[in-house]
Coordinates of N, CA and C in Angstrom, one line a residue:
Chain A
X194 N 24.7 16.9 -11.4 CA 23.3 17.3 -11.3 C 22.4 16.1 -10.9
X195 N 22.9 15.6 -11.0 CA 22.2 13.6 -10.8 C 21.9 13.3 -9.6
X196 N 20.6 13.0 -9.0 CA 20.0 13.0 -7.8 C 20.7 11.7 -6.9
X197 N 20.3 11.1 -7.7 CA 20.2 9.1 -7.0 C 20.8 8.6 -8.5
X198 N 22.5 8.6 -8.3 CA 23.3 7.7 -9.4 C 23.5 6.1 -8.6
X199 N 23.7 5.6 -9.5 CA 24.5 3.7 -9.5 C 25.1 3.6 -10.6
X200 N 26.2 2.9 -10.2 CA 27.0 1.9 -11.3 C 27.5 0.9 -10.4
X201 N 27.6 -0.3 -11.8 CA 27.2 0.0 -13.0 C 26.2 0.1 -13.3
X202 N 25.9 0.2 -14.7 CA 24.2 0.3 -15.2 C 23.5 -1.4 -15.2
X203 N 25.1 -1.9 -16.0 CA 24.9 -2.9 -16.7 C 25.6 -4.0 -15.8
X204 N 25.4 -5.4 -15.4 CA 26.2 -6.6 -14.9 C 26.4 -7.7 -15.2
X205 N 26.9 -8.3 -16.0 CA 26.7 -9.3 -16.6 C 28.0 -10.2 -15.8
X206 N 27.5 -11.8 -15.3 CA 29.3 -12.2 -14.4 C 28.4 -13.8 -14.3
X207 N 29.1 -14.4 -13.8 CA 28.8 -15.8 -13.8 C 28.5 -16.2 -12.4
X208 N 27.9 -17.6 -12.4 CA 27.5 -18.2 -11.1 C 28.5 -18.3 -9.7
X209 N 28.1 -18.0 -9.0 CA 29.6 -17.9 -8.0 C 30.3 -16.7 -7.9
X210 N 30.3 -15.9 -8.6 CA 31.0 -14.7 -8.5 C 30.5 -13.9 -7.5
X211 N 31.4 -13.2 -6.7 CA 31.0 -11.8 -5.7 C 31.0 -10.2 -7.2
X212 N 29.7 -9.6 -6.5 CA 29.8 -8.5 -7.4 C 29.2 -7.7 -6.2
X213 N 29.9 -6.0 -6.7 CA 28.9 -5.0 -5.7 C 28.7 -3.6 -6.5
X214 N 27.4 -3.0 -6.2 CA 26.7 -2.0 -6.9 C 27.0 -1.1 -6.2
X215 N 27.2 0.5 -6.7 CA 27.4 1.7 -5.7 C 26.3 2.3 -5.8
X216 N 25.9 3.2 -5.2 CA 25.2 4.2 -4.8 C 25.6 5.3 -4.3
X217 N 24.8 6.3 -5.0 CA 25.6 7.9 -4.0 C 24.4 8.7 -4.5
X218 N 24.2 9.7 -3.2 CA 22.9 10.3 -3.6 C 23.1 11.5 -3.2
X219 N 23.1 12.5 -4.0 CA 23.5 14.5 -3.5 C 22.6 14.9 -2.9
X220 N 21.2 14.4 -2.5 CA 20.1 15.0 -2.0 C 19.8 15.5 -1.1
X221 N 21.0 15.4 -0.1 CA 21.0 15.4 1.6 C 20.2 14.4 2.6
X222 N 20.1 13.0 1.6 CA 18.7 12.6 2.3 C 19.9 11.9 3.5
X223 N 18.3 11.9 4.6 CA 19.5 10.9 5.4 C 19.2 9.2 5.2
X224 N 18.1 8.6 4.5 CA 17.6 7.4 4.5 C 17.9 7.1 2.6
X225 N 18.2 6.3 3.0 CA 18.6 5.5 1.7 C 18.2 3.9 1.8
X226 N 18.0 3.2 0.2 CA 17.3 1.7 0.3 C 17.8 0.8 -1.0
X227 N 17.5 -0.1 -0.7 CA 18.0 -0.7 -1.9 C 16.5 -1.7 -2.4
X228 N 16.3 -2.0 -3.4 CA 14.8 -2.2 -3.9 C 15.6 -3.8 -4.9
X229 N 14.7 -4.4 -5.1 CA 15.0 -5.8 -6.2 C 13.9 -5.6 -7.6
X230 N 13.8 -5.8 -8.3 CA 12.7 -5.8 -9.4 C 12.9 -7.0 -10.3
X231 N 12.6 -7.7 -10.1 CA 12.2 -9.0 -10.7 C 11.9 -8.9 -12.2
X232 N 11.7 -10.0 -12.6 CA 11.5 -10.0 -14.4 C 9.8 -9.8 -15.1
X233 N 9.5 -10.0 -13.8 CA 7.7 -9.8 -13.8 C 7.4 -8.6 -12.9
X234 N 8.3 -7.6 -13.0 CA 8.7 -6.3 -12.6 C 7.6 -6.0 -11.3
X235 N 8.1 -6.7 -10.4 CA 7.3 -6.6 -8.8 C 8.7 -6.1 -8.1
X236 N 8.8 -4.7 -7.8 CA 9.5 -4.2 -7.1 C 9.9 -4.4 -5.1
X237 N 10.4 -4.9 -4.7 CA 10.5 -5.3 -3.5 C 11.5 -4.8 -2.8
X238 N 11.5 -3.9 -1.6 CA 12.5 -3.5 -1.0 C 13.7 -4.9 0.2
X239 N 14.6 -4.5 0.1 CA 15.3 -5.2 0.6 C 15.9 -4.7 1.6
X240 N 16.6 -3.3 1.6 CA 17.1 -3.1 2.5 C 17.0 -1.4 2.8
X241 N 17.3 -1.1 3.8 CA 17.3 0.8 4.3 C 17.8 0.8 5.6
X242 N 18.9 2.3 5.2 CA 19.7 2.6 6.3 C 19.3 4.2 6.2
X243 N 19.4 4.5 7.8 CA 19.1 5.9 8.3 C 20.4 6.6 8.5
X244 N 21.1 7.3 8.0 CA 22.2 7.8 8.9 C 22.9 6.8 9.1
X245 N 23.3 6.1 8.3 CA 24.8 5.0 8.3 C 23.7 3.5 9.2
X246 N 22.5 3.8 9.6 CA 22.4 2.4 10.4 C 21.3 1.8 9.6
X247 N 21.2 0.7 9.7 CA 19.9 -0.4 9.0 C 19.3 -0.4 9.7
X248 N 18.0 -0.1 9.2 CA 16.5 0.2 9.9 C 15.6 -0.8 9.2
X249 N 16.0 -1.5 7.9 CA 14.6 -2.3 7.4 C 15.8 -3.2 6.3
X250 N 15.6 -4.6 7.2 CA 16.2 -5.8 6.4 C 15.3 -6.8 6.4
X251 N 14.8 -6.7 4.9 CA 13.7 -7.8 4.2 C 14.4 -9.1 4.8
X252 N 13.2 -10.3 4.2 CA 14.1 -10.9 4.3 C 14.8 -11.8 2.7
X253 N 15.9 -11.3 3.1 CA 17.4 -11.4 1.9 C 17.9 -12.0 2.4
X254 N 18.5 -12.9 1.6 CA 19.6 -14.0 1.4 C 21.2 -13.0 2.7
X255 N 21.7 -14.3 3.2 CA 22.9 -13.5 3.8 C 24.2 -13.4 2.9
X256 N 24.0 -13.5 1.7 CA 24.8 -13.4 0.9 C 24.9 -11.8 0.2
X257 N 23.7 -11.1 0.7 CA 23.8 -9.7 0.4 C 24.0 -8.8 1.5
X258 N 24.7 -8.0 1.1 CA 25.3 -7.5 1.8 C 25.4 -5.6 2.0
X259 N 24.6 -5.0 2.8 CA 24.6 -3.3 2.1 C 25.6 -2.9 3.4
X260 N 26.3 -2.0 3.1 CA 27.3 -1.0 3.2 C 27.2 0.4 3.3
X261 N 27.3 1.2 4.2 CA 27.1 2.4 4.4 C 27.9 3.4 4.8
X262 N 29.3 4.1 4.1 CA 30.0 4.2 4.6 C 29.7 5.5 5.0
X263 N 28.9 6.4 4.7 CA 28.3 7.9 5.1 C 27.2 7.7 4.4
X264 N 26.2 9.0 4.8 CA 24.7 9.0 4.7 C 24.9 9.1 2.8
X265 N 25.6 9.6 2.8 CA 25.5 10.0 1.0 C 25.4 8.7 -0.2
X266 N 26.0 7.5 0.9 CA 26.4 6.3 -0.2 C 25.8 5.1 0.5
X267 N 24.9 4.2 -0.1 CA 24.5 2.8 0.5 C 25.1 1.8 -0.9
X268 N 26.2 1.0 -0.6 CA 26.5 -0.1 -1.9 C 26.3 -1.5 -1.5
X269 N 26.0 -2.0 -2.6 CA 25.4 -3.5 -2.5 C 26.2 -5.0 -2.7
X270 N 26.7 -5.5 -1.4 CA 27.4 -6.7 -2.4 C 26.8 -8.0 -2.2
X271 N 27.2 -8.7 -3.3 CA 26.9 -10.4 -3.3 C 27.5 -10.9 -3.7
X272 N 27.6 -11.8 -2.3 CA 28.6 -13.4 -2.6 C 27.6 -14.4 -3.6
X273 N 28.9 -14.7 -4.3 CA 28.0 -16.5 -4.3 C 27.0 -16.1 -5.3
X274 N 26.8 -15.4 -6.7 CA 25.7 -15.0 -6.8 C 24.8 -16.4 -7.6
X275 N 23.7 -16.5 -7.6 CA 22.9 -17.5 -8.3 C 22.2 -16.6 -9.7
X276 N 21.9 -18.1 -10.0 CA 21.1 -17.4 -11.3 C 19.5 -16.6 -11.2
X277 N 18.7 -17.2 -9.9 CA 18.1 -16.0 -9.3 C 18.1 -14.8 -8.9
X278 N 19.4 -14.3 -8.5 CA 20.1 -13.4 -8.2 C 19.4 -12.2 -9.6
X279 N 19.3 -12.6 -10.3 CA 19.4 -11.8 -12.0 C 18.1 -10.7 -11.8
X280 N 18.2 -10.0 -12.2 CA 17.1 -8.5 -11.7 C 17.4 -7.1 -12.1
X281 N 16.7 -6.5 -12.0 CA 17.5 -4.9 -12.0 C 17.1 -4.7 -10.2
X282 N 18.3 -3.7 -10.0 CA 18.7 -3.4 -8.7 C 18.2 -1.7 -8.4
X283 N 17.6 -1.3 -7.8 CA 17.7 0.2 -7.3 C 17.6 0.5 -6.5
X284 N 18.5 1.7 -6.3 CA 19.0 2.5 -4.8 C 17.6 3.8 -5.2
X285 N 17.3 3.7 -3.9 CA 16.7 5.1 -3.5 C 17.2 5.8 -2.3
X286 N 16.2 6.9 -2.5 CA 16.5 7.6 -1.2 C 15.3 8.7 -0.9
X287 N 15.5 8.9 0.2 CA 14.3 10.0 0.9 C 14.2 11.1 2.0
X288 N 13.7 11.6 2.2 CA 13.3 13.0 3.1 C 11.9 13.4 2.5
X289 N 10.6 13.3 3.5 CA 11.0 12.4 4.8 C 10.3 11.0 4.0
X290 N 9.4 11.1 2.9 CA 8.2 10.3 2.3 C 8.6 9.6 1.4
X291 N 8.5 10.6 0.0 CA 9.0 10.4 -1.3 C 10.1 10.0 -1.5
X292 N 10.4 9.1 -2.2 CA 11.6 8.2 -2.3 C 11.8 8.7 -3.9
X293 N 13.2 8.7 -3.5 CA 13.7 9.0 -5.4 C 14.8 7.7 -5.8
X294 N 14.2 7.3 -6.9 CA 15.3 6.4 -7.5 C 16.5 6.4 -8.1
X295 N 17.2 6.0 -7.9 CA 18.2 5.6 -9.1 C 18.0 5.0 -10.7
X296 N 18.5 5.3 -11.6 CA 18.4 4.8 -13.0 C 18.3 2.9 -12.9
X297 N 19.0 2.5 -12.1 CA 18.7 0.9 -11.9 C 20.1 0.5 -12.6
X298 N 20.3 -1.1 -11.6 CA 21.5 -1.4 -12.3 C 21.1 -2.8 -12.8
X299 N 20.9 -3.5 -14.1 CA 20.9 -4.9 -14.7 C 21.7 -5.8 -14.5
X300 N 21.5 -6.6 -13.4 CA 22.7 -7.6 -13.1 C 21.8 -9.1 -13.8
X301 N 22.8 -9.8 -14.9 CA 22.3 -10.8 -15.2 C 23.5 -11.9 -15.2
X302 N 23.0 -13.1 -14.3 CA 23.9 -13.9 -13.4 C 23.6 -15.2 -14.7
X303 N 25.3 -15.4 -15.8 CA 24.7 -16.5 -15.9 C 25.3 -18.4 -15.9
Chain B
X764 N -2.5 -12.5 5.1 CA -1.1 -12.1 4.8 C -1.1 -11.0 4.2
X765 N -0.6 -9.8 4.1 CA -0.7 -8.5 3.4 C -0.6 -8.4 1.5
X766 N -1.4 -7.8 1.2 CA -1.5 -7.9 0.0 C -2.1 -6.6 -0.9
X767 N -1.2 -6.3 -1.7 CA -1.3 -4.9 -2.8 C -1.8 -5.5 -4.5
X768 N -3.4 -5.2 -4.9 CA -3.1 -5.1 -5.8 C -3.7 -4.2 -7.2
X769 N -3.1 -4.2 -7.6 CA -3.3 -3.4 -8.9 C -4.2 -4.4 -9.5
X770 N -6.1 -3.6 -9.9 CA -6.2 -4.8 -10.5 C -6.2 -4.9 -12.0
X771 N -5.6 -3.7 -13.1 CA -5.1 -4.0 -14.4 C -3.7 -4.3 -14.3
X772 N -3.6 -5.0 -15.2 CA -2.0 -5.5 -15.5 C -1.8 -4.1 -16.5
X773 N -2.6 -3.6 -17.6 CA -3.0 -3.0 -18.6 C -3.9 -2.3 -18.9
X774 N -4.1 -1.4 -19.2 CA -5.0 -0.1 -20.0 C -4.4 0.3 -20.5
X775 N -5.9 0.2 -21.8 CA -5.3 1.3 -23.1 C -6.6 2.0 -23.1
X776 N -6.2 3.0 -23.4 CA -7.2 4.5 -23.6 C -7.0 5.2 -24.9
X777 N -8.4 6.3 -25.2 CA -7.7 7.4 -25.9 C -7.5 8.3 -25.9
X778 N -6.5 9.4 -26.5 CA -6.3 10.5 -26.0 C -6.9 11.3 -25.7
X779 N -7.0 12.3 -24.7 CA -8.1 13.1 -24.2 C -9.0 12.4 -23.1
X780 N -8.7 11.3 -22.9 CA -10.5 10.2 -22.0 C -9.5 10.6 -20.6
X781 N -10.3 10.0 -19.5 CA -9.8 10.3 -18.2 C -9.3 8.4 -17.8
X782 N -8.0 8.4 -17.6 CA -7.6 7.1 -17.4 C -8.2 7.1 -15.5
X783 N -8.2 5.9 -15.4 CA -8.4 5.3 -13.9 C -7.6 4.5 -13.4
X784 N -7.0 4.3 -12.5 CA -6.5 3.2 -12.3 C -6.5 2.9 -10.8
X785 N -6.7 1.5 -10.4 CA -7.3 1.2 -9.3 C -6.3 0.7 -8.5
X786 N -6.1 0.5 -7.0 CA -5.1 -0.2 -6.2 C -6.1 -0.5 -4.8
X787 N -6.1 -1.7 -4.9 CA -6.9 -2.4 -3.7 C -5.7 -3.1 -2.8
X788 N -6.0 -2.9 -1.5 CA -5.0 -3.6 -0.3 C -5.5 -4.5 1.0
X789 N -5.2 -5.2 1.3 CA -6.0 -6.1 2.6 C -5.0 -6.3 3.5
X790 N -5.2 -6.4 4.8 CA -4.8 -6.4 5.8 C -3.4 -5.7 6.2
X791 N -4.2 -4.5 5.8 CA -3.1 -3.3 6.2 C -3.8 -2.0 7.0
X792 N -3.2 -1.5 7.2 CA -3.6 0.2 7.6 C -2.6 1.0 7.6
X793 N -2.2 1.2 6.5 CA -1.2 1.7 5.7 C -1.3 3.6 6.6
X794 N 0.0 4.6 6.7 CA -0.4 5.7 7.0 C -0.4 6.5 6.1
X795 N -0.1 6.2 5.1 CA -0.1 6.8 3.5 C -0.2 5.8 2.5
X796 N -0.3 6.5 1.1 CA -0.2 5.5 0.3 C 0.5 6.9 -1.3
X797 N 1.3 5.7 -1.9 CA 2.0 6.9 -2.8 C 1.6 6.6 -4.5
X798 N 1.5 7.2 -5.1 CA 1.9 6.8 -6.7 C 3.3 7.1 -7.3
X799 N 3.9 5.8 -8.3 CA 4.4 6.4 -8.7 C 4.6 5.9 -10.1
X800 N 5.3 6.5 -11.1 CA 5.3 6.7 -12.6 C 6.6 5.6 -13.1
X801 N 6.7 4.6 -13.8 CA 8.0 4.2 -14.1 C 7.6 3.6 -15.6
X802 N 8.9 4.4 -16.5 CA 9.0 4.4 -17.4 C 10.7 3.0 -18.2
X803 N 10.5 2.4 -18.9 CA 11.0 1.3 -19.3 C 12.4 1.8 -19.4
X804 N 13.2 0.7 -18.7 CA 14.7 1.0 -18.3 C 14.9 2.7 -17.7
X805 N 14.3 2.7 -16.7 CA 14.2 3.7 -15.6 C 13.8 3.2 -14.1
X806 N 14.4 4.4 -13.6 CA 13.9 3.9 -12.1 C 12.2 4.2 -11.9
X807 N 11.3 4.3 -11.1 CA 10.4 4.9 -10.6 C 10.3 7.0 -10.0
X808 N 9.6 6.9 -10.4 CA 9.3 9.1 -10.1 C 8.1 8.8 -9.3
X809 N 8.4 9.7 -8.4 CA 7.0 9.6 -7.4 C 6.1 11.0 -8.1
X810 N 5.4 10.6 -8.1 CA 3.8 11.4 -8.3 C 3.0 12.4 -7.6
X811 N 2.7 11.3 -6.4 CA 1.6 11.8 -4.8 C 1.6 11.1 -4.3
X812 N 1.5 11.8 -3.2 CA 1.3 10.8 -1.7 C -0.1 11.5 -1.0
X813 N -0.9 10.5 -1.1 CA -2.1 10.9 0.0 C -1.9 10.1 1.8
X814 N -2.5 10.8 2.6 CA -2.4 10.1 3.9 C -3.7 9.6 4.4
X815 N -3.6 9.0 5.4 CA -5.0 8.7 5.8 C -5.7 8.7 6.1
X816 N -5.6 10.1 6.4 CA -6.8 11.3 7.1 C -7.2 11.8 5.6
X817 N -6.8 11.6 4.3 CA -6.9 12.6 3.3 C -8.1 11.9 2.7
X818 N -9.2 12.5 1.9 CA -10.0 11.7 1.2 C -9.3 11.8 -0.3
X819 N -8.5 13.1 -0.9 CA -8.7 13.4 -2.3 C -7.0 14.0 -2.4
X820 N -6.3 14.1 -3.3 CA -5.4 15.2 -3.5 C -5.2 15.2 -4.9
X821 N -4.4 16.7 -5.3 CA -4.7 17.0 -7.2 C -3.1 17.6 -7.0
X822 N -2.7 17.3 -8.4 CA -1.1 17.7 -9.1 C -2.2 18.0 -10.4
X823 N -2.2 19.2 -10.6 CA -2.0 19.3 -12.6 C -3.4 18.7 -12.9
X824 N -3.1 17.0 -13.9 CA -4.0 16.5 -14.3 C -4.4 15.4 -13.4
X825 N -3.5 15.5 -12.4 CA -3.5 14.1 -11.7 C -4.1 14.4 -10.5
X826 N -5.1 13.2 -9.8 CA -5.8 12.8 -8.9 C -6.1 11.8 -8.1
X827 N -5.4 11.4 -6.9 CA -5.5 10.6 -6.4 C -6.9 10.3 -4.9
X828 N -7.6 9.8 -5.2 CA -8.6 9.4 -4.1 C -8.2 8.0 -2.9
X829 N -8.4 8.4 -1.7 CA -7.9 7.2 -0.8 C -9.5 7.1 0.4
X830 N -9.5 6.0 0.4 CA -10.8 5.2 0.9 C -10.5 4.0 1.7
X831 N -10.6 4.5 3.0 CA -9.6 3.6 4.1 C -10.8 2.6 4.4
X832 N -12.0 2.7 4.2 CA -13.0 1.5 4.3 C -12.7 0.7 3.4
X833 N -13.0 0.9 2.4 CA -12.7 0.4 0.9 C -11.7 -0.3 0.8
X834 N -10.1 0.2 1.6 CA -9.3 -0.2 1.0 C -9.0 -0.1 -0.1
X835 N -8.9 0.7 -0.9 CA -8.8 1.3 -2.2 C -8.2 2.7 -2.4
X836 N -7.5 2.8 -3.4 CA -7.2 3.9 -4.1 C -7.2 4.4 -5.4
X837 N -8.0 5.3 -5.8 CA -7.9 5.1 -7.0 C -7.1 6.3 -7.5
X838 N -6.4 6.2 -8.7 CA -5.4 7.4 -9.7 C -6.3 7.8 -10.7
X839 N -6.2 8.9 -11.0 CA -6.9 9.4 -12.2 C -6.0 10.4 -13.4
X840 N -6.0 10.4 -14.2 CA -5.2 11.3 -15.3 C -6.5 11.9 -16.3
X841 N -6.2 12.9 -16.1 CA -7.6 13.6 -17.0 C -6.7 14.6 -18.1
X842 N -7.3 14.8 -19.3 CA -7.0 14.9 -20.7 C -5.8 13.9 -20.4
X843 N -5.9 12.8 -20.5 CA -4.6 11.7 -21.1 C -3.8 12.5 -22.1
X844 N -2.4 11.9 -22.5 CA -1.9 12.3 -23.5 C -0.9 11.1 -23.9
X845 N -0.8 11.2 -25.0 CA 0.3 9.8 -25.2 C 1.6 9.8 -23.8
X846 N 2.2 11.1 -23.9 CA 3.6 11.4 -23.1 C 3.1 10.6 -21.7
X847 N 1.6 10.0 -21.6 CA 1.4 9.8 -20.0 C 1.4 8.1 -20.0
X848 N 1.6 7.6 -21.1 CA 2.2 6.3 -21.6 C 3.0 6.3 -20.5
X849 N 3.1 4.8 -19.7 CA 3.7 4.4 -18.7 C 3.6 3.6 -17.5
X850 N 3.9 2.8 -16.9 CA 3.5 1.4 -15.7 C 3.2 2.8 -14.8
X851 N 2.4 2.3 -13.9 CA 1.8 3.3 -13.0 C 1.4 2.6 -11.7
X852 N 2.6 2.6 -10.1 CA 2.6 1.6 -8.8 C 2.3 2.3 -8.4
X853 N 1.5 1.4 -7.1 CA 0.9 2.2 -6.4 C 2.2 1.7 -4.8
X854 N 2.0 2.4 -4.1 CA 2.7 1.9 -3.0 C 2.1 2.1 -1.2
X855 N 2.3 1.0 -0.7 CA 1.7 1.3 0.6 C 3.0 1.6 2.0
X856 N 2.9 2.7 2.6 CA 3.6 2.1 3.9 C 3.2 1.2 5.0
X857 N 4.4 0.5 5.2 CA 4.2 -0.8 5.7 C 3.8 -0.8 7.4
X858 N 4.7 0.6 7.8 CA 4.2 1.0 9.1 C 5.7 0.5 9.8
X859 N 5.9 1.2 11.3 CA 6.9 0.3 11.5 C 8.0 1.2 11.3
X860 N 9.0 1.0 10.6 CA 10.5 2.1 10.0 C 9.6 2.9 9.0
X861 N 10.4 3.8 9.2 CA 9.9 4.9 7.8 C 10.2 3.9 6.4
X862 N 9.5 4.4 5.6 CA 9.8 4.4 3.9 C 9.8 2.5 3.6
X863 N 9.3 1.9 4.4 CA 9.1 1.0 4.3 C 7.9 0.5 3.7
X864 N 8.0 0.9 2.3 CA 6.9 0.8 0.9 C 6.7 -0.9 0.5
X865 N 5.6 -0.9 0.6 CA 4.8 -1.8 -0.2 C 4.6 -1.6 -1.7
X866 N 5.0 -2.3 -2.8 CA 4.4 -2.0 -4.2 C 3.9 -2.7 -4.6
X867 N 2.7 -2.3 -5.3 CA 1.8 -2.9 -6.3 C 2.5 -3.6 -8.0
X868 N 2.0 -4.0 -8.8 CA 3.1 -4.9 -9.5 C 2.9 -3.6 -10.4
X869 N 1.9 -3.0 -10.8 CA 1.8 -1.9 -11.7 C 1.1 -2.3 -12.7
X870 N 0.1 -0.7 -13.3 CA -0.3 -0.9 -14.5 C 0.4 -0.5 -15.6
X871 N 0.4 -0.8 -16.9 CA 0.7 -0.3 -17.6 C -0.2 0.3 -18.7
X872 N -0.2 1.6 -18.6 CA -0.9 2.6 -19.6 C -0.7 2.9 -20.8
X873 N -1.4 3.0 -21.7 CA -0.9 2.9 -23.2 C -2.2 3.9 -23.4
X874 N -1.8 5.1 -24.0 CA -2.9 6.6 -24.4 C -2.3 6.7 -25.8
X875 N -3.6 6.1 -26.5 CA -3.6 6.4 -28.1 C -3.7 7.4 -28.7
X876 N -2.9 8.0 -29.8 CA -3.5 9.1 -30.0 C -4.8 9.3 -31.1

C-alpha cells in the first residue's frame, strides 16, 4: 500500500565506507528525486530522473551516485562517505507537480 | 543569487485563531509555487500548489495567496487545531527541468489548545 518506500530507515557506518539507499515507488510516476535535509532541516534537492534518465544534477559531490534501473526505482550510493555526509535522505516522486515523499532514511557517518 | 524565505522560524497560536504563514522569494519567477506539511521523522505531504496566473486557491481550511509583484506567498489555516501542529515549506519551481523545487527552511507551527 506504500506510495514512496526506502530502506533502510536507519544508517549508521563509519568514515570511508560505501553505503547505498533504495527507493521504489508504486505510483506510476515517471520522475523520481532524491532530496538531502540537513540538521537545520533545509531540504535540498540533489538529484532527478525521468524515465530511467537524469534531468536535474545539483551540484553533489561525485562520490554520489543515483541509479535507475526502471522508472519504479531511483537508489542512492556513496563512496567515501564523510562526516558531512550525515542527514536524512529522501526519495520522491511525481506526476506531473506534486512530489510525494518517502519516510526518509537517517544516515549518520561517524 | 536566488533566495526562499520563510520569514518565521516559529509560530505559536491558539486554537481556533487563523495561523499565517509567509514565504518571500527574490530573483526568481518561479511557475508555481507549492506548500507542504512535514511532520517530525517523516517525509514532507504536499498541500497546494498555486500557479502564476493564480491569485488565491482553498483545500478545506487551507488557503494559499500568491502575489508575483510582491514576491510573496502567503498560507493560511483557519479554525487552527492542535492536529495542524507541524513545520510548514513552502517551495518554488526553479524553472528549467520539471519538479525542480526550491525549499524554504520552514516554519514550525505549534496550535495551543
Amino acid at each position: 500500500d506504500t506510495a514512496v518506500s526506502q530502506t533502510p530507515k536507519y544508517l549508521v557506518t563509519q568514515m570511508g565506507n560505501d553505503k547505498s539507499i533504495k527507493c521504489e515507488q508504486n505510483l506510476g510516476h515517471d520522475t523520481m528525486y532524491w532530496y538531502k535535509q540537513d540538521s537545520k532541516k533545509f531540504l535540498k534537492i540533489m538529484f532527478s530522473y525521468n524515465n530511467k534518465e537524469l534531468i536535474i544534477n545539483e551540484t553533489v559531490p561525485n562520490r554520489f551516485s543515483p541509479k535507475s534501473p526502471d522508472k519504479a526505482h531511483l537508489n542512492l550510493h556513496i563512496n567515501s562517505l564523510e562526516l558531512g555526509d550525515s542527514a536524512v535522505y529522501f526519495c520522491a516522486s511525481s506526476h506531473p507537480d506534486e512530489q510525494f515523499f518517502g519516510p526518509g532514511t537517517r544516515l549518520t557517518v561517524l | 543569487s536566488q533566495k526562499i524565505e520563510q520569514n518565521s522560524e516559529a509560530l505559536n497560536i491558539q486554537e481556533g485563531k487563523t495561523a499565517t504563514l509567509t514565504c518571500n522569494y527574490t530573483n526568481y519567477s518561479p511557475a508555481y509555487l507549492q506548500w507542504y506539511r512535514q511532520d517530525p521523522g517523516r517525509g514532507p505531504v504536499f498541500l497546494l500548489l498555486i500557479r502564476e496566473n493564480e491569485k488565491e486557491k482553498r483545500k478545506e481550511r487551507l488557503k494559499v495567496t500568491f502575489d508575483t509583484t510582491l514576491k510573496q506567498s502567503l498560507f493560511h489555516i483557519t479554525a487552527s487545531q492542535p492536529a495542524d501542529s507541524a513545520t510548514y515549506l513552502c517551495a518554488l519551481a526553479k524553472g528549467g527541468s520539471q519538479g525542480n523545487l526550491i525549499f524554504g527552511k520552514g516554519t514550525k507551527l505549534s496550535v495551543k489548545p
